[in-house]
Short mmCIF file of C-alpha atoms and ligand atoms in Angstrom, two decimals:
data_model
loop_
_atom_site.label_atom_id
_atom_site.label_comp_id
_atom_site.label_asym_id
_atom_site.label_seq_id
_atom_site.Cartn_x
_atom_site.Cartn_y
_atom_site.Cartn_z
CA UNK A 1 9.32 -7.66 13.71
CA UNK A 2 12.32 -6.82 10.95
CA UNK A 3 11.10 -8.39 7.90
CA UNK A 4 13.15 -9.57 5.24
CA UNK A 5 11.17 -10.52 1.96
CA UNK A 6 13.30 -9.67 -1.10
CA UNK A 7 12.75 -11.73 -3.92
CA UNK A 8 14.85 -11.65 -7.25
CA UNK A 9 12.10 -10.36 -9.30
CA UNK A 10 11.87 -7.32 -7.09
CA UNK A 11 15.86 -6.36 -7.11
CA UNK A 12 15.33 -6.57 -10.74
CA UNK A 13 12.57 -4.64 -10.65
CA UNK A 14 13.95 -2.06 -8.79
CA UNK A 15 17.03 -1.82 -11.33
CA UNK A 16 14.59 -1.66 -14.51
CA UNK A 17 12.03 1.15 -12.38
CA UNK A 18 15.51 3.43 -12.06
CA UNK A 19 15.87 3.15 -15.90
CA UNK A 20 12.44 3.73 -16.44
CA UNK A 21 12.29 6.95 -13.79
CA UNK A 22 14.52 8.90 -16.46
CA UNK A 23 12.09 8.57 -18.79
CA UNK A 24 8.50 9.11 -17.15
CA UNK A 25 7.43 12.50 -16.09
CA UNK A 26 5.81 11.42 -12.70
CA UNK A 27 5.64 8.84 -10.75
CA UNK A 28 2.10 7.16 -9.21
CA UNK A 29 2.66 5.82 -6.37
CA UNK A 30 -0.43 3.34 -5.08
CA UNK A 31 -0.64 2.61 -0.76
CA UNK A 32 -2.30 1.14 1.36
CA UNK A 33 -5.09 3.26 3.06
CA UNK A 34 -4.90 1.66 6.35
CA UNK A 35 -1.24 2.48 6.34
CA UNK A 36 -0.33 4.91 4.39
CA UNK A 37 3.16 5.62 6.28
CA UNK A 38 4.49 1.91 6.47
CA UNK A 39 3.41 1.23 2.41
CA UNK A 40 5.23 3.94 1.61
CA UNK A 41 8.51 2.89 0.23
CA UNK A 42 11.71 4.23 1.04
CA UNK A 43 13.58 2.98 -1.83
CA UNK A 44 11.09 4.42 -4.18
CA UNK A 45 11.51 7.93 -2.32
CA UNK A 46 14.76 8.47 -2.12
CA UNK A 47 14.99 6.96 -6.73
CA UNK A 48 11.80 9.82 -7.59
CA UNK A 49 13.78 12.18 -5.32
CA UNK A 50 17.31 11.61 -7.12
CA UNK A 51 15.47 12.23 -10.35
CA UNK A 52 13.38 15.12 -9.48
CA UNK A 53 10.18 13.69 -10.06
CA UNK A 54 6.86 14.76 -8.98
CA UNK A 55 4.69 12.46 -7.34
CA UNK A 56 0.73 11.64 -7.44
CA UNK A 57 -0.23 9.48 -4.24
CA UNK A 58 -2.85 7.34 -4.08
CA UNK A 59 -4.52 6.05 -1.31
CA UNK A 60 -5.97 2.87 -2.51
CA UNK A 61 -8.01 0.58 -0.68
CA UNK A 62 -9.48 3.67 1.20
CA UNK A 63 -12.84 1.82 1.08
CA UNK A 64 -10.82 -0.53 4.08
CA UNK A 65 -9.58 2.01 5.93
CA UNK A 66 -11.16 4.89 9.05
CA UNK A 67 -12.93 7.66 6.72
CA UNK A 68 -11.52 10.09 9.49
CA UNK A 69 -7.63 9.08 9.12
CA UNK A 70 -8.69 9.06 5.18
CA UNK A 71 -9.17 12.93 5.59
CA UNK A 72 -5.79 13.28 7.58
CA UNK A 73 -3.51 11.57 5.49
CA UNK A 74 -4.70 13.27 2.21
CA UNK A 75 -4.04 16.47 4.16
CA UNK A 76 -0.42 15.17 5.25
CA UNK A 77 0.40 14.43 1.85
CA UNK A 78 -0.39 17.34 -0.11
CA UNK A 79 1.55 19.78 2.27
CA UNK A 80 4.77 17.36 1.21
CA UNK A 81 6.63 19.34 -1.76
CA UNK A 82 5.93 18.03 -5.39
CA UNK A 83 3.06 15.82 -4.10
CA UNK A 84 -0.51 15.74 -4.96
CA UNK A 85 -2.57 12.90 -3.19
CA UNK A 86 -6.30 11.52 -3.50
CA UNK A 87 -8.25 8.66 -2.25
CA UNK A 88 -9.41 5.92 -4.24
CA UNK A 89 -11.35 2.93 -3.23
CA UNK A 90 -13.83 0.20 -4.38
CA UNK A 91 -16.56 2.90 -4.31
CA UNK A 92 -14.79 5.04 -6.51
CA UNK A 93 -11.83 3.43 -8.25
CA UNK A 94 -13.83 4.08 -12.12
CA UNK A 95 -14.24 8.07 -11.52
CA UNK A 96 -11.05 8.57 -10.11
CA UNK A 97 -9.14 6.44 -12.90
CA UNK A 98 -10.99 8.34 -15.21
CA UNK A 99 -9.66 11.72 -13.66
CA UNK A 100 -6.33 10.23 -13.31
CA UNK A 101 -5.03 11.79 -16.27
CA UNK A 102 -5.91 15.84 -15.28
CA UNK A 103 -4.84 14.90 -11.74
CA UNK A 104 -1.34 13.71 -13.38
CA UNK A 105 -1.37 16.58 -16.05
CA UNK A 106 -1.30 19.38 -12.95
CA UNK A 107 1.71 17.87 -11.69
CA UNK A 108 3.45 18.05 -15.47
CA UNK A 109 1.47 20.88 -16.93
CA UNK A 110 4.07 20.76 -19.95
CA UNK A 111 3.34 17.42 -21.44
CA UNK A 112 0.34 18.51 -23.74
CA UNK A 113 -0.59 17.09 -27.25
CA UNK A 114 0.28 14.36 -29.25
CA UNK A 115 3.88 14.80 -29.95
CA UNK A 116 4.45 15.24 -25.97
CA UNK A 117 2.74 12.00 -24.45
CA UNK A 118 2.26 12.29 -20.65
CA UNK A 119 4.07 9.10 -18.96
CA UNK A 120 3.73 8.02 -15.61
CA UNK A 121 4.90 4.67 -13.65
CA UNK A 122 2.80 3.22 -11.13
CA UNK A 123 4.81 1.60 -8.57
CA UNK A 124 4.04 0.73 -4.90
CA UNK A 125 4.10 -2.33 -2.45
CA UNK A 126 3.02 -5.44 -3.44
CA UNK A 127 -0.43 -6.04 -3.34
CA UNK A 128 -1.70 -2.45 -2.85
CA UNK A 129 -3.74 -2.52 -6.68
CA UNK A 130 -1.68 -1.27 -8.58
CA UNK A 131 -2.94 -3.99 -11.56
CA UNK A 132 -5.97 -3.54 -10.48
CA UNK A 133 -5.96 0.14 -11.41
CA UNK A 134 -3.73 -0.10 -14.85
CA UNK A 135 -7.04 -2.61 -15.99
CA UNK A 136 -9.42 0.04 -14.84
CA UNK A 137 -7.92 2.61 -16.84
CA UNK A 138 -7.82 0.27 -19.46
CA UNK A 139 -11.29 -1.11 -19.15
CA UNK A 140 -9.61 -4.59 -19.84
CA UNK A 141 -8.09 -7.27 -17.69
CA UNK A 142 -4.30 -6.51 -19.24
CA UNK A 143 -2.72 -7.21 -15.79
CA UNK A 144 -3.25 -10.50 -13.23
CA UNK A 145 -4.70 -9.39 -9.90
CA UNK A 146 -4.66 -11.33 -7.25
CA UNK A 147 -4.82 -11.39 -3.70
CA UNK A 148 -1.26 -12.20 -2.74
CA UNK A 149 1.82 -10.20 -3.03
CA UNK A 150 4.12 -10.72 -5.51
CA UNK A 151 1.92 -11.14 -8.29
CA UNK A 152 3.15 -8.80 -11.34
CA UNK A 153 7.02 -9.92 -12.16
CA UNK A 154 7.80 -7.75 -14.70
CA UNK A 155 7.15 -4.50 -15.91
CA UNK A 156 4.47 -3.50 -18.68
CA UNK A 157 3.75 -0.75 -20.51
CA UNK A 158 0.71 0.74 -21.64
CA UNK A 159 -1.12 3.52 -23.43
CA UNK A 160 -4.61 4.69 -22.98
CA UNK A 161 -5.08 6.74 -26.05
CA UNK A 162 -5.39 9.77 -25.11
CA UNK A 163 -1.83 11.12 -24.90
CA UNK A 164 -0.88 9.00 -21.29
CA UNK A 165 1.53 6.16 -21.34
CA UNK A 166 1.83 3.69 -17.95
CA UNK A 167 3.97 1.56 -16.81
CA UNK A 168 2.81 -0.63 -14.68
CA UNK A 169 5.49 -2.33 -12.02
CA UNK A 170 6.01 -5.25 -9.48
CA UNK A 171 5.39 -4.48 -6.35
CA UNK A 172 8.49 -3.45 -4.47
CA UNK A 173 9.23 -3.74 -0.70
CA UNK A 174 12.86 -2.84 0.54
CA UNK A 175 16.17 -4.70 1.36
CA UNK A 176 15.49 -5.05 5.36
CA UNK A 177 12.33 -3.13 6.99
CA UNK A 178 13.83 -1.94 9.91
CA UNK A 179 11.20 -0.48 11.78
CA UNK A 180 9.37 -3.04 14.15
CA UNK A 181 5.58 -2.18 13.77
CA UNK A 182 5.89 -1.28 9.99
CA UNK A 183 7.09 -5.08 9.53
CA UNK A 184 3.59 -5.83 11.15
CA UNK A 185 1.11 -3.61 10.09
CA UNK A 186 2.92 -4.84 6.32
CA UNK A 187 2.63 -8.14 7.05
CA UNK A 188 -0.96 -7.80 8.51
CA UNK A 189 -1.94 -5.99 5.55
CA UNK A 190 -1.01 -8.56 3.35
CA UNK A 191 1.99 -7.24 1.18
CA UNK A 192 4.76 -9.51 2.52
CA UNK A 193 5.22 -13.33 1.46
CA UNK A 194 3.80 -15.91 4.06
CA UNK A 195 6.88 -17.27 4.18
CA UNK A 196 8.45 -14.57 5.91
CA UNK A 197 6.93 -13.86 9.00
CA UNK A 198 4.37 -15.43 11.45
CA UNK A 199 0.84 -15.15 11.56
CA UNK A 200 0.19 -16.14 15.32
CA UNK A 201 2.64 -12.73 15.79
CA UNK A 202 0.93 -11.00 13.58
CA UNK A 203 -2.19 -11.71 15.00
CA UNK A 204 -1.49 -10.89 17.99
CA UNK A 205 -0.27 -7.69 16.85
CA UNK A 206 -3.83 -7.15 14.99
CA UNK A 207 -5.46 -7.88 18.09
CA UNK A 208 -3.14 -5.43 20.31
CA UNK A 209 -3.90 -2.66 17.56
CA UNK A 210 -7.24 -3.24 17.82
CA UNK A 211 -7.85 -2.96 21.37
CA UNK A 212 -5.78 0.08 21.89
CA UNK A 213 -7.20 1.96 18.49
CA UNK A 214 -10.55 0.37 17.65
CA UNK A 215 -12.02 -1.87 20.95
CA UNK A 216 -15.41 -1.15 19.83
CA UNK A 217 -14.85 -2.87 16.86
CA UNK A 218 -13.07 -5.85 18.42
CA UNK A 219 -15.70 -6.50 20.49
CA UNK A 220 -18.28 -6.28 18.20
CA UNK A 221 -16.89 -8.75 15.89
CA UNK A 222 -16.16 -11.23 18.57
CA UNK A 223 -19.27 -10.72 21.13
CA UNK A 224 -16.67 -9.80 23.61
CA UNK A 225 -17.54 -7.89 27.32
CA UNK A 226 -15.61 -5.07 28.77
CA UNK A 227 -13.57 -7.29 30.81
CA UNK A 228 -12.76 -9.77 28.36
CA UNK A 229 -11.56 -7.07 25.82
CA UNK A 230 -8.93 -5.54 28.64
CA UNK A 231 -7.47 -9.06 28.99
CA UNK A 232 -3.60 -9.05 27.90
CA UNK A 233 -3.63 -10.06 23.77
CA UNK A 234 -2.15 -13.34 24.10
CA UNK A 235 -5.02 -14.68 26.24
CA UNK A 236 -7.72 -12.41 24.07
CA UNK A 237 -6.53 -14.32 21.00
CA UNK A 238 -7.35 -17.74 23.19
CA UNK A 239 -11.00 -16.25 23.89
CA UNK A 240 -11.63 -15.30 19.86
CA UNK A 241 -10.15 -18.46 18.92
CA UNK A 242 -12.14 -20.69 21.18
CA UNK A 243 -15.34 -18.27 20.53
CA UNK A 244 -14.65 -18.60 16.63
CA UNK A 245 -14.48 -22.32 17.52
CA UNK A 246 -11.14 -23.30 16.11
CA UNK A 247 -10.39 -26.35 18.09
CA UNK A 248 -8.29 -29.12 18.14
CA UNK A 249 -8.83 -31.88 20.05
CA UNK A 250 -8.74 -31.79 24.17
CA UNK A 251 -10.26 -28.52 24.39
CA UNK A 252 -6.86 -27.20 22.85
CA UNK A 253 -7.07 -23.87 20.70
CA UNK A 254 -5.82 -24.58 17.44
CA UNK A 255 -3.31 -21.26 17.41
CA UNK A 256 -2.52 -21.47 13.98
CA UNK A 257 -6.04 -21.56 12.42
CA UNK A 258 -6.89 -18.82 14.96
CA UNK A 259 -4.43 -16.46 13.72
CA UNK A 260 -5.58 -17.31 10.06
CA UNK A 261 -9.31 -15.95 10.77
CA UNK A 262 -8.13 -12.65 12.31
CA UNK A 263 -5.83 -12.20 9.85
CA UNK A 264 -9.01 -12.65 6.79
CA UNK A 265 -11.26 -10.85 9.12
CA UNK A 266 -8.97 -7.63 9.22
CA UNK A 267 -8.05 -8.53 4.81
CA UNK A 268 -11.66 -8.50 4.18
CA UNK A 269 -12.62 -5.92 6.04
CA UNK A 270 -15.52 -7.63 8.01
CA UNK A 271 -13.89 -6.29 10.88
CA UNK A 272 -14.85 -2.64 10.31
CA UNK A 273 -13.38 0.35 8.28
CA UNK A 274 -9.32 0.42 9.80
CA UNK A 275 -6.63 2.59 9.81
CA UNK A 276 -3.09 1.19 11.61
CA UNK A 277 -1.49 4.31 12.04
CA UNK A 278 -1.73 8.27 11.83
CA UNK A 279 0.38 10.59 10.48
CA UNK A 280 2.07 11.48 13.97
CA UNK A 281 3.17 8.64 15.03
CA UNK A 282 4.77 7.70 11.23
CA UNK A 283 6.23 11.05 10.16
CA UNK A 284 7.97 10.81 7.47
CA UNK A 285 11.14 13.57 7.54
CA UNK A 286 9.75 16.85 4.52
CA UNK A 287 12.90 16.28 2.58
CA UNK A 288 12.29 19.07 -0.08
CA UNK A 289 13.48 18.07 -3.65
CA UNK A 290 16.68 19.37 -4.43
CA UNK A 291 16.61 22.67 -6.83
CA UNK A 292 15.77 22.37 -10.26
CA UNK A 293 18.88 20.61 -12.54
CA UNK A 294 17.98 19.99 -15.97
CA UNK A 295 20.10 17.16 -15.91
CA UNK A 296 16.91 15.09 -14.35
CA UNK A 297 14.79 16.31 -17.25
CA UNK A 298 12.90 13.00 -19.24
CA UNK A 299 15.02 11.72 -21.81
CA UNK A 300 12.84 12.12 -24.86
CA UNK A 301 12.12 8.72 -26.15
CA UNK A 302 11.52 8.97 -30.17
CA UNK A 303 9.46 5.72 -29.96
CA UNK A 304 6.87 7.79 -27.80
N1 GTP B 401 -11.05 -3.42 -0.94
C1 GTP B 401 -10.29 -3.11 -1.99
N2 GTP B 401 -9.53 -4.07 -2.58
C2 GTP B 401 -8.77 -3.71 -3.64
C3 GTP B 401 -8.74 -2.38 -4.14
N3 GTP B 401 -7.86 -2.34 -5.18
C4 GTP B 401 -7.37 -3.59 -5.32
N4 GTP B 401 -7.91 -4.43 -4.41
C5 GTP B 401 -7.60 -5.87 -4.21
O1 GTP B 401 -6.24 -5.97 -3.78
C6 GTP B 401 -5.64 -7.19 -4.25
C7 GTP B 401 -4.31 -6.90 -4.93
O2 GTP B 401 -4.54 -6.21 -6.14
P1 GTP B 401 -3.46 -6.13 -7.33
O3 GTP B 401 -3.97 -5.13 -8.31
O4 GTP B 401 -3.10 -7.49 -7.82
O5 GTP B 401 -2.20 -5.52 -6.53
P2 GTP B 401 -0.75 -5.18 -7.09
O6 GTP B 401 -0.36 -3.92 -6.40
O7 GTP B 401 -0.71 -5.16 -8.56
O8 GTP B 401 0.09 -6.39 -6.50
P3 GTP B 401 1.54 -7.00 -6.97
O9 GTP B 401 1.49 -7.21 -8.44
O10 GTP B 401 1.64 -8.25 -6.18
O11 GTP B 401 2.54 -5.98 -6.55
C8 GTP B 401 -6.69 -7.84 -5.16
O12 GTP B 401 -7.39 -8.82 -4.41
C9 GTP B 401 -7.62 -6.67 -5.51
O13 GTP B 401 -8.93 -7.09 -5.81
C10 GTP B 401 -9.56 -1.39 -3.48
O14 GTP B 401 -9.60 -0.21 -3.83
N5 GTP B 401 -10.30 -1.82 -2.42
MG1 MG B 402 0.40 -6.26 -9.88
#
């Protein structure tokens, strides 16, 4: 599925975050646990890459997503050049914000003391928690969380008072997402409008992913039997539906409410700890960054 969700607020955004790059010294960038490949954003790549920037990668929402892949993504990441990378989750989100500073201060050793602020811009997909994080750090709601994508419009900058200045960003997708199961395992995660794709297909996709990667978990959410849980995914999604009782009348399966309660059961994660892809079969290509140019050096901004 080639999704297309590309709001104004984002191609603005996306214009303002390039202005902003030339004056930050690293760039967060907040994914999605469960898929740590497709939530990573080209676009933001390729505008950290043009301007030299290191990054720090978080995996958010790691409480949702296989503690085993956890481990091999972290891994993945840190052996990519100017990239440091931890895991954050419900569990942990307070100590890690708290650490978030030293963890950014090893990737810009040279921003020390008052007169050289350390400044960072969070920017990811929508609805990976990035908000979420900025009022962590902050210890105050100063952002809108919510569970739908598309949530922050504009940008905002903070500081925390101790020397590190944020900017928190909307959530950015890209122009056209090319690649088929990225569009889905996007879509399922919840980080593209509902206007622009399907949820029976993407439930169907959730429940093809789940019997190939996790079919223990399938059927233990759904009381399902061996043979039931080899059945082809269109006629699964029949079974859960009619199991789940969402009926219409005639003994019909109501399709569309159907594809809504896999959909929350994967969001929520009452379906188990999941992780929609591993780092072979997304590899990203280990573009180095290009040698040092002091051209890409922050401007320094007197206000900061
Ligand atoms: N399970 C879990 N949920 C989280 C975590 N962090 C954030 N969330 C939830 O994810 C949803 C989106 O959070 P936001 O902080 O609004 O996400 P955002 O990246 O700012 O989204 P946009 O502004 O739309 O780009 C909210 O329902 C949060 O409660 C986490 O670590 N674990
Ligand atoms: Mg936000």
């Amino acid at each position: 599925m080639s999704i297309q969700w590309y709001p104004g607020h984002m191609h603005a955004a996306r214009k303002q975050i390039a202005e902003t790059l030339a004056k930050v010294d690293l760039v967060i960038e907040v994914l999605d646990a469960r898929l740590p490949g497709s939530s990573t954003n080209p676009m933001i790549e390729q505008l950290r890459r043009a301007r030299q920037r290191p990054a720090l990668k978080i995996l958010n929402k790691a409480d949702l997503a296989d503690p085993a892949l956890n481990t091999r993504w972290l891994e993945w990441f840190r052996a990519q050049p100017s990239t440091a990378a931890i895991l954050m989750g419900e569990d942990n989100k307070q100590g890690q914000a708290r650490k978030l500073p030293s963890y950014c201060r090893e990737l810009a050793p040279h921003r020390t003391g008052a007169e050289k602020p350390l400044r960072a811009l969070i920017m990811g997909i929508p609805n990976v928690g990035k908000s979420t994080l900025l009022n962590v750090l902050m210890s105050r709601r100063i952002a809108n969380v919510a569970d739908t994508p598309g949530v922050t419009k504009s940008q905002q900058r903070v500081e925390t008072g101790e020397g590190f200045i944020l900017y928190d960003t909307p959530g950015l997708l890209w122009p056209k997402i090319e690649r088929p199961e990225s569009g889905y395992r996007l879509a399922l995660a919840g980080s593209v409008g509902r206007n622009a794709y399907n949820e029976e297909d993407v439930a169907w996709f959730a429940v093809e992913t789940l019997q190939q990667r996790y079919p223990r978990l399938l059927a233990e959410r759904y009381k399902l039997d061996e043979q039931t849980l080899s059945l082809p995914a269109d006629q699964l999604f029949e079974v859960i539906g009619r199991k789940r009782g969402a009926m219409l009348g005639g003994g019909r399966i109501d399709r569309q409410k159907t594809a809504e309660l896999i959909l929350t059961d994967f969001r929520s994660g009452i379906l188990g700890r999941i992780t929609l892809e591993t780092p072979d079969d997304f590899l990203l290509p280990p573009e180095p960054l290009a040698p040092t140019d002091h051209s890409g050096d922050p401007e320094e901004d007197q206000s900061e």
